[in-house]
Amino acid sequence: EDKVVQSPLSLVVHEGDTVTLNCSYEVTNFRSLLWYKQEKKAPTFLFMLTSSGIEKKSGRLSSILDKKELFSILNITATQTGDSAVYLCAVGDTGFQKLVFGTGTRLLVSP
Amino acid sequence: SAVISQKPSRDICQRGTSLTIQCQVDSQVTMMFWYRQQPGQSLTLIATANQGSEATYESGFVIDKFPISRPNLTFSTLTVSNMSPEDSSIYLCSVPSTGGEKLFFGSGTQLSVL
């Protein structure tokens, strides 16, 4: 059974701190790993990773995948209060578009 | 990315009643997915809604409890039937990107069952 585990479950930091969120996975036929940000109800897409060692970057957020060790990290530098959200990791199996999600990391950035 | 409208945004319902959630997409899509997120839990796929055929349900979800309609390529509904407090969740519809690698989500429905 495909499985995604995220850590930590929750995290509280001060504005300006750098955080690293972790995602490990087990999937039969790996296709992609995706990161989403969920502020209220709807997850919004951040990154999709398919190849090891290639960093994806968007502003203060970056992510990288290690397909050998079966994990990914999401880094947020110079955190802001607007980064407070649940960050979800999901993996896609080959052949179809269904995703398996982790339980998420709840990040709270205090002023 | 597709624009996905979902309604209602939230509702409070009595146990034993049913609620129908609507999902409208601004472009035609072959597949639509319905997810549930129970409090503090991960997103769990309920079913895949295919136009012109019956929905495909994941293990643990049945059509009698979660009937789905897909009358055309831009619209789907999910009904939560005979509700109990355990059905209190966020319900999300989603559609794949053109290449199929990503999912985009509707605005979600927060359901509370008393």
mmCIF file of C-alpha atoms in Angstrom:
data_model
loop_
_atom_site.group_PDB
_atom_site.id
_atom_site.type_symbol
_atom_site.label_atom_id
_atom_site.label_comp_id
_atom_site.label_asym_id
_atom_site.label_seq_id
_atom_site.Cartn_x
_atom_site.Cartn_y
_atom_site.Cartn_z
ATOM 1 C CA GLU A 1 0.000 0.000 0.000
ATOM 2 C CA ASP A 2 1.348 3.435 -0.955
ATOM 3 C CA LYS A 3 2.313 5.536 2.035
ATOM 4 C CA VAL A 4 3.447 9.108 2.687
ATOM 5 C CA VAL A 5 4.823 10.249 6.050
ATOM 6 C CA GLN A 6 5.501 13.873 6.891
ATOM 7 C CA SER A 7 7.468 15.349 9.749
ATOM 8 C CA PRO A 8 7.270 17.226 11.950
ATOM 9 C CA LEU A 9 3.513 17.167 12.491
ATOM 10 C CA SER A 10 3.592 20.766 13.615
ATOM 11 C CA LEU A 11 6.104 23.533 13.939
ATOM 12 C CA VAL A 12 6.150 27.013 15.461
ATOM 13 C CA VAL A 13 8.820 29.483 14.343
ATOM 14 C CA HIS A 14 9.459 33.207 14.465
ATOM 15 C CA GLU A 15 9.310 35.438 11.450
ATOM 16 C CA GLY A 16 12.620 35.371 9.612
ATOM 17 C CA ASP A 17 13.480 31.812 10.599
ATOM 18 C CA THR A 18 14.255 29.117 8.036
ATOM 19 C CA VAL A 19 12.282 25.887 8.199
ATOM 20 C CA THR A 20 12.691 22.457 6.632
ATOM 21 C CA LEU A 21 9.735 20.155 6.206
ATOM 22 C CA ASN A 22 10.232 16.464 5.518
ATOM 23 C CA CYS A 23 8.356 13.930 3.451
ATOM 24 C CA SER A 24 9.181 10.238 3.088
ATOM 25 C CA TYR A 25 7.258 7.853 0.907
ATOM 26 C CA GLU A 26 6.706 4.297 -0.167
ATOM 27 C CA VAL A 27 5.048 3.811 -3.531
ATOM 28 C CA THR A 28 4.974 0.867 -5.872
ATOM 29 C CA ASN A 29 5.660 2.736 -9.116
ATOM 30 C CA PHE A 30 6.779 6.268 -8.373
ATOM 31 C CA ARG A 31 5.793 8.946 -10.843
ATOM 32 C CA SER A 32 6.024 12.257 -9.015
ATOM 33 C CA LEU A 33 6.030 13.958 -5.638
ATOM 34 C CA LEU A 34 4.026 17.106 -5.097
ATOM 35 C CA TRP A 35 3.908 19.758 -2.401
ATOM 36 C CA TYR A 36 0.772 21.735 -1.607
ATOM 37 C CA LYS A 37 -0.018 24.588 0.767
ATOM 38 C CA GLN A 38 -3.380 24.432 2.555
ATOM 39 C CA GLU A 39 -4.356 27.640 4.303
ATOM 40 C CA LYS A 40 -8.072 27.114 4.788
ATOM 41 C CA LYS A 41 -9.734 24.354 2.822
ATOM 42 C CA ALA A 42 -8.327 24.228 -0.687
ATOM 43 C CA PRO A 43 -4.751 22.996 -1.193
ATOM 44 C CA THR A 44 -2.777 25.131 -3.618
ATOM 45 C CA PHE A 45 -0.015 23.644 -5.732
ATOM 46 C CA LEU A 46 3.596 24.516 -4.923
ATOM 47 C CA PHE A 47 5.987 22.087 -6.602
ATOM 48 C CA MET A 48 6.126 18.886 -8.542
ATOM 49 C CA LEU A 49 9.300 16.801 -8.419
ATOM 50 C CA THR A 50 10.117 13.874 -10.613
ATOM 51 C CA SER A 51 13.923 13.705 -10.730
ATOM 52 C CA SER A 52 16.426 13.304 -7.940
ATOM 53 C CA GLY A 53 18.774 16.087 -7.002
ATOM 54 C CA ILE A 54 17.153 18.847 -9.037
ATOM 55 C CA GLU A 55 16.026 21.695 -6.831
ATOM 56 C CA LYS A 56 12.779 23.446 -7.610
ATOM 57 C CA LYS A 57 12.639 27.035 -6.403
ATOM 58 C CA SER A 58 9.951 29.669 -6.141
ATOM 59 C CA GLY A 59 10.847 32.794 -4.223
ATOM 60 C CA ARG A 60 11.645 31.814 -0.655
ATOM 61 C CA LEU A 61 10.450 28.248 -1.130
ATOM 62 C CA SER A 62 12.524 25.426 -2.533
ATOM 63 C CA SER A 63 12.250 21.671 -2.681
ATOM 64 C CA ILE A 64 14.366 18.714 -3.639
ATOM 65 C CA LEU A 65 13.764 15.011 -4.118
ATOM 66 C CA ASP A 66 15.936 11.996 -3.287
ATOM 67 C CA LYS A 67 14.548 8.976 -5.118
ATOM 68 C CA LYS A 68 17.184 6.661 -3.712
ATOM 69 C CA GLU A 69 16.346 7.435 -0.095
ATOM 70 C CA LEU A 70 12.650 8.027 -0.905
ATOM 71 C CA PHE A 71 12.224 11.434 0.610
ATOM 72 C CA SER A 72 11.796 15.083 -0.174
ATOM 73 C CA ILE A 73 12.299 18.308 1.748
ATOM 74 C CA LEU A 74 10.581 21.641 1.464
ATOM 75 C CA ASN A 75 12.587 24.645 2.627
ATOM 76 C CA ILE A 76 11.169 28.037 3.455
ATOM 77 C CA THR A 77 13.656 30.820 4.123
ATOM 78 C CA ALA A 78 12.961 34.155 5.835
ATOM 79 C CA THR A 79 9.533 32.943 6.920
ATOM 80 C CA GLN A 80 6.607 35.344 7.081
ATOM 81 C CA THR A 81 3.299 35.134 8.924
ATOM 82 C CA GLY A 82 1.647 34.485 5.567
ATOM 83 C CA ASP A 83 3.542 31.198 5.369
ATOM 84 C CA SER A 84 1.418 29.858 8.232
ATOM 85 C CA ALA A 85 -0.477 26.903 6.776
ATOM 86 C CA VAL A 86 -0.572 23.138 6.530
ATOM 87 C CA TYR A 87 1.956 21.869 3.998
ATOM 88 C CA LEU A 88 0.928 18.652 2.287
ATOM 89 C CA CYS A 89 3.136 16.181 0.478
ATOM 90 C CA ALA A 90 1.635 13.775 -2.042
ATOM 91 C CA VAL A 91 2.974 11.079 -4.337
ATOM 92 C CA GLY A 92 1.626 9.966 -7.665
ATOM 93 C CA ASP A 93 1.831 6.465 -9.006
ATOM 94 C CA THR A 94 2.504 5.799 -12.669
ATOM 95 C CA GLY A 95 -0.383 5.434 -15.034
ATOM 96 C CA PHE A 96 -3.026 7.583 -13.355
ATOM 97 C CA GLN A 97 -3.570 10.900 -11.738
ATOM 98 C CA LYS A 98 -4.604 9.825 -8.261
ATOM 99 C CA LEU A 99 -2.413 11.094 -5.451
ATOM 100 C CA VAL A 100 -1.669 9.677 -2.004
ATOM 101 C CA PHE A 101 -1.313 12.411 0.608
ATOM 102 C CA GLY A 102 0.572 12.655 3.865
ATOM 103 C CA THR A 103 -1.121 14.082 6.955
ATOM 104 C CA GLY A 104 0.697 17.367 6.538
ATOM 105 C CA THR A 105 2.920 19.624 8.610
ATOM 106 C CA ARG A 106 1.165 22.491 10.351
ATOM 107 C CA LEU A 107 3.446 25.531 10.321
ATOM 108 C CA LEU A 108 2.780 28.564 12.468
ATOM 109 C CA VAL A 109 4.965 31.626 11.940
ATOM 110 C CA SER A 110 4.702 34.069 14.810
ATOM 111 C CA PRO A 111 5.458 37.766 14.375
ATOM 112 C CA SER B 1 -4.796 25.953 -14.186
ATOM 113 C CA ALA B 2 -8.520 25.230 -14.136
ATOM 114 C CA VAL B 3 -10.940 27.343 -12.132
ATOM 115 C CA ILE B 4 -12.977 25.040 -9.919
ATOM 116 C CA SER B 5 -16.056 26.323 -8.112
ATOM 117 C CA GLN B 6 -17.458 24.264 -5.282
ATOM 118 C CA LYS B 7 -20.565 24.831 -3.227
ATOM 119 C CA PRO B 8 -21.738 25.029 -0.580
ATOM 120 C CA SER B 9 -18.679 26.425 1.121
ATOM 121 C CA ARG B 10 -19.856 25.112 4.454
ATOM 122 C CA ASP B 11 -22.914 23.592 6.021
ATOM 123 C CA ILE B 12 -24.144 22.325 9.357
ATOM 124 C CA CYS B 13 -26.471 19.349 9.040
ATOM 125 C CA GLN B 14 -28.498 17.088 11.268
ATOM 126 C CA ARG B 15 -27.663 13.415 11.480
ATOM 127 C CA GLY B 16 -29.694 11.226 9.166
ATOM 128 C CA THR B 17 -30.013 13.879 6.477
ATOM 129 C CA SER B 18 -28.166 14.147 3.154
ATOM 130 C CA LEU B 19 -26.135 16.917 1.561
ATOM 131 C CA THR B 20 -25.221 17.345 -2.094
ATOM 132 C CA ILE B 21 -22.005 19.148 -2.960
ATOM 133 C CA GLN B 22 -21.567 20.649 -6.413
ATOM 134 C CA CYS B 23 -18.365 21.111 -8.367
ATOM 135 C CA GLN B 24 -18.145 23.198 -11.552
ATOM 136 C CA VAL B 25 -15.018 23.461 -13.703
ATOM 137 C CA ASP B 26 -14.376 26.172 -16.272
ATOM 138 C CA SER B 27 -13.080 23.693 -18.846
ATOM 139 C CA GLN B 28 -13.904 20.184 -19.954
ATOM 140 C CA VAL B 29 -12.087 17.460 -18.051
ATOM 141 C CA THR B 30 -12.278 13.715 -18.440
ATOM 142 C CA MET B 31 -11.759 12.835 -14.791
ATOM 143 C CA MET B 32 -12.836 14.520 -11.589
ATOM 144 C CA PHE B 33 -11.877 13.330 -8.151
ATOM 145 C CA TRP B 34 -13.613 13.661 -4.789
ATOM 146 C CA TYR B 35 -11.491 13.751 -1.625
ATOM 147 C CA ARG B 36 -12.365 13.819 2.045
ATOM 148 C CA GLN B 37 -10.240 15.346 4.794
ATOM 149 C CA GLN B 38 -11.343 14.423 8.292
ATOM 150 C CA PRO B 39 -10.158 16.686 11.117
ATOM 151 C CA GLY B 40 -6.403 16.410 11.548
ATOM 152 C CA GLN B 41 -6.162 13.766 8.853
ATOM 153 C CA SER B 42 -4.803 13.445 5.375
ATOM 154 C CA LEU B 43 -6.768 13.849 2.184
ATOM 155 C CA THR B 44 -8.365 10.533 1.270
ATOM 156 C CA LEU B 45 -9.715 9.775 -2.174
ATOM 157 C CA ILE B 46 -13.394 8.843 -2.126
ATOM 158 C CA ALA B 47 -13.999 8.192 -5.805
ATOM 159 C CA THR B 48 -13.210 9.090 -9.383
ATOM 160 C CA ALA B 49 -16.090 10.577 -11.352
ATOM 161 C CA ASN B 50 -16.037 9.670 -15.032
ATOM 162 C CA GLN B 51 -18.394 11.228 -17.520
ATOM 163 C CA GLY B 52 -20.689 8.681 -19.113
ATOM 164 C CA SER B 53 -19.954 5.871 -16.695
ATOM 165 C CA GLU B 54 -20.374 5.047 -13.056
ATOM 166 C CA ALA B 55 -17.952 6.468 -10.560
ATOM 167 C CA THR B 56 -15.081 4.329 -9.346
ATOM 168 C CA TYR B 57 -14.979 4.097 -5.548
ATOM 169 C CA GLU B 58 -11.937 3.537 -3.385
ATOM 170 C CA SER B 59 -11.774 0.894 -0.716
ATOM 171 C CA GLY B 60 -13.957 1.826 2.237
ATOM 172 C CA PHE B 61 -16.341 4.035 0.258
ATOM 173 C CA VAL B 62 -19.607 2.842 -1.267
ATOM 174 C CA ILE B 63 -22.064 4.272 -3.734
ATOM 175 C CA ASP B 64 -25.020 4.093 -1.353
ATOM 176 C CA LYS B 65 -23.252 6.389 1.091
ATOM 177 C CA PHE B 66 -21.551 8.691 -1.434
ATOM 178 C CA PRO B 67 -23.533 8.718 -4.685
ATOM 179 C CA ILE B 68 -21.850 10.723 -7.427
ATOM 180 C CA SER B 69 -23.228 12.227 -10.587
ATOM 181 C CA ARG B 70 -21.250 13.366 -13.622
ATOM 182 C CA PRO B 71 -23.744 14.621 -16.199
ATOM 183 C CA ASN B 72 -21.152 16.371 -18.387
ATOM 184 C CA LEU B 73 -17.451 17.151 -18.675
ATOM 185 C CA THR B 74 -17.564 20.295 -16.520
ATOM 186 C CA PHE B 75 -19.798 19.331 -13.595
ATOM 187 C CA SER B 76 -20.090 16.743 -10.834
ATOM 188 C CA THR B 77 -21.943 16.290 -7.578
ATOM 189 C CA LEU B 78 -21.154 14.273 -4.476
ATOM 190 C CA THR B 79 -23.929 13.419 -2.034
ATOM 191 C CA VAL B 80 -23.175 12.497 1.545
ATOM 192 C CA SER B 81 -26.140 10.334 2.560
ATOM 193 C CA ASN B 82 -27.636 9.481 5.932
ATOM 194 C CA MET B 83 -25.043 11.588 7.663
ATOM 195 C CA SER B 84 -23.512 10.912 11.048
ATOM 196 C CA PRO B 85 -21.045 13.027 13.067
ATOM 197 C CA GLU B 86 -18.226 10.889 11.627
ATOM 198 C CA ASP B 87 -18.954 12.469 8.238
ATOM 199 C CA SER B 88 -17.862 15.867 9.542
ATOM 200 C CA SER B 89 -15.005 16.700 7.199
ATOM 201 C CA ILE B 90 -13.766 18.914 4.434
ATOM 202 C CA TYR B 91 -14.865 17.595 1.052
ATOM 203 C CA LEU B 92 -12.818 18.592 -1.986
ATOM 204 C CA CYS B 93 -13.280 18.086 -5.673
ATOM 205 C CA SER B 94 -10.226 18.100 -7.881
ATOM 206 C CA VAL B 95 -9.219 17.846 -11.514
ATOM 207 C CA PRO B 96 -5.927 16.885 -13.110
ATOM 208 C CA SER B 97 -3.788 19.272 -15.091
ATOM 209 C CA THR B 98 -3.656 18.917 -18.867
ATOM 210 C CA GLY B 99 -0.645 16.643 -18.649
ATOM 211 C CA GLY B 100 -2.146 14.734 -15.762
ATOM 212 C CA GLU B 101 0.749 15.187 -13.376
ATOM 213 C CA LYS B 102 -0.837 17.618 -10.936
ATOM 214 C CA LEU B 103 -4.183 18.014 -9.250
ATOM 215 C CA PHE B 104 -6.008 21.293 -8.814
ATOM 216 C CA PHE B 105 -8.583 21.610 -6.082
ATOM 217 C CA GLY B 106 -11.904 23.307 -5.641
ATOM 218 C CA SER B 107 -12.531 25.678 -2.762
ATOM 219 C CA GLY B 108 -13.794 22.891 -0.521
ATOM 220 C CA THR B 109 -16.910 22.233 1.549
ATOM 221 C CA GLN B 110 -16.671 22.251 5.330
ATOM 222 C CA LEU B 111 -19.364 19.880 6.609
ATOM 223 C CA SER B 112 -20.359 19.606 10.245
ATOM 224 C CA VAL B 113 -22.889 16.984 11.304
ATOM 225 C CA LEU B 114 -24.652 17.373 14.638
#
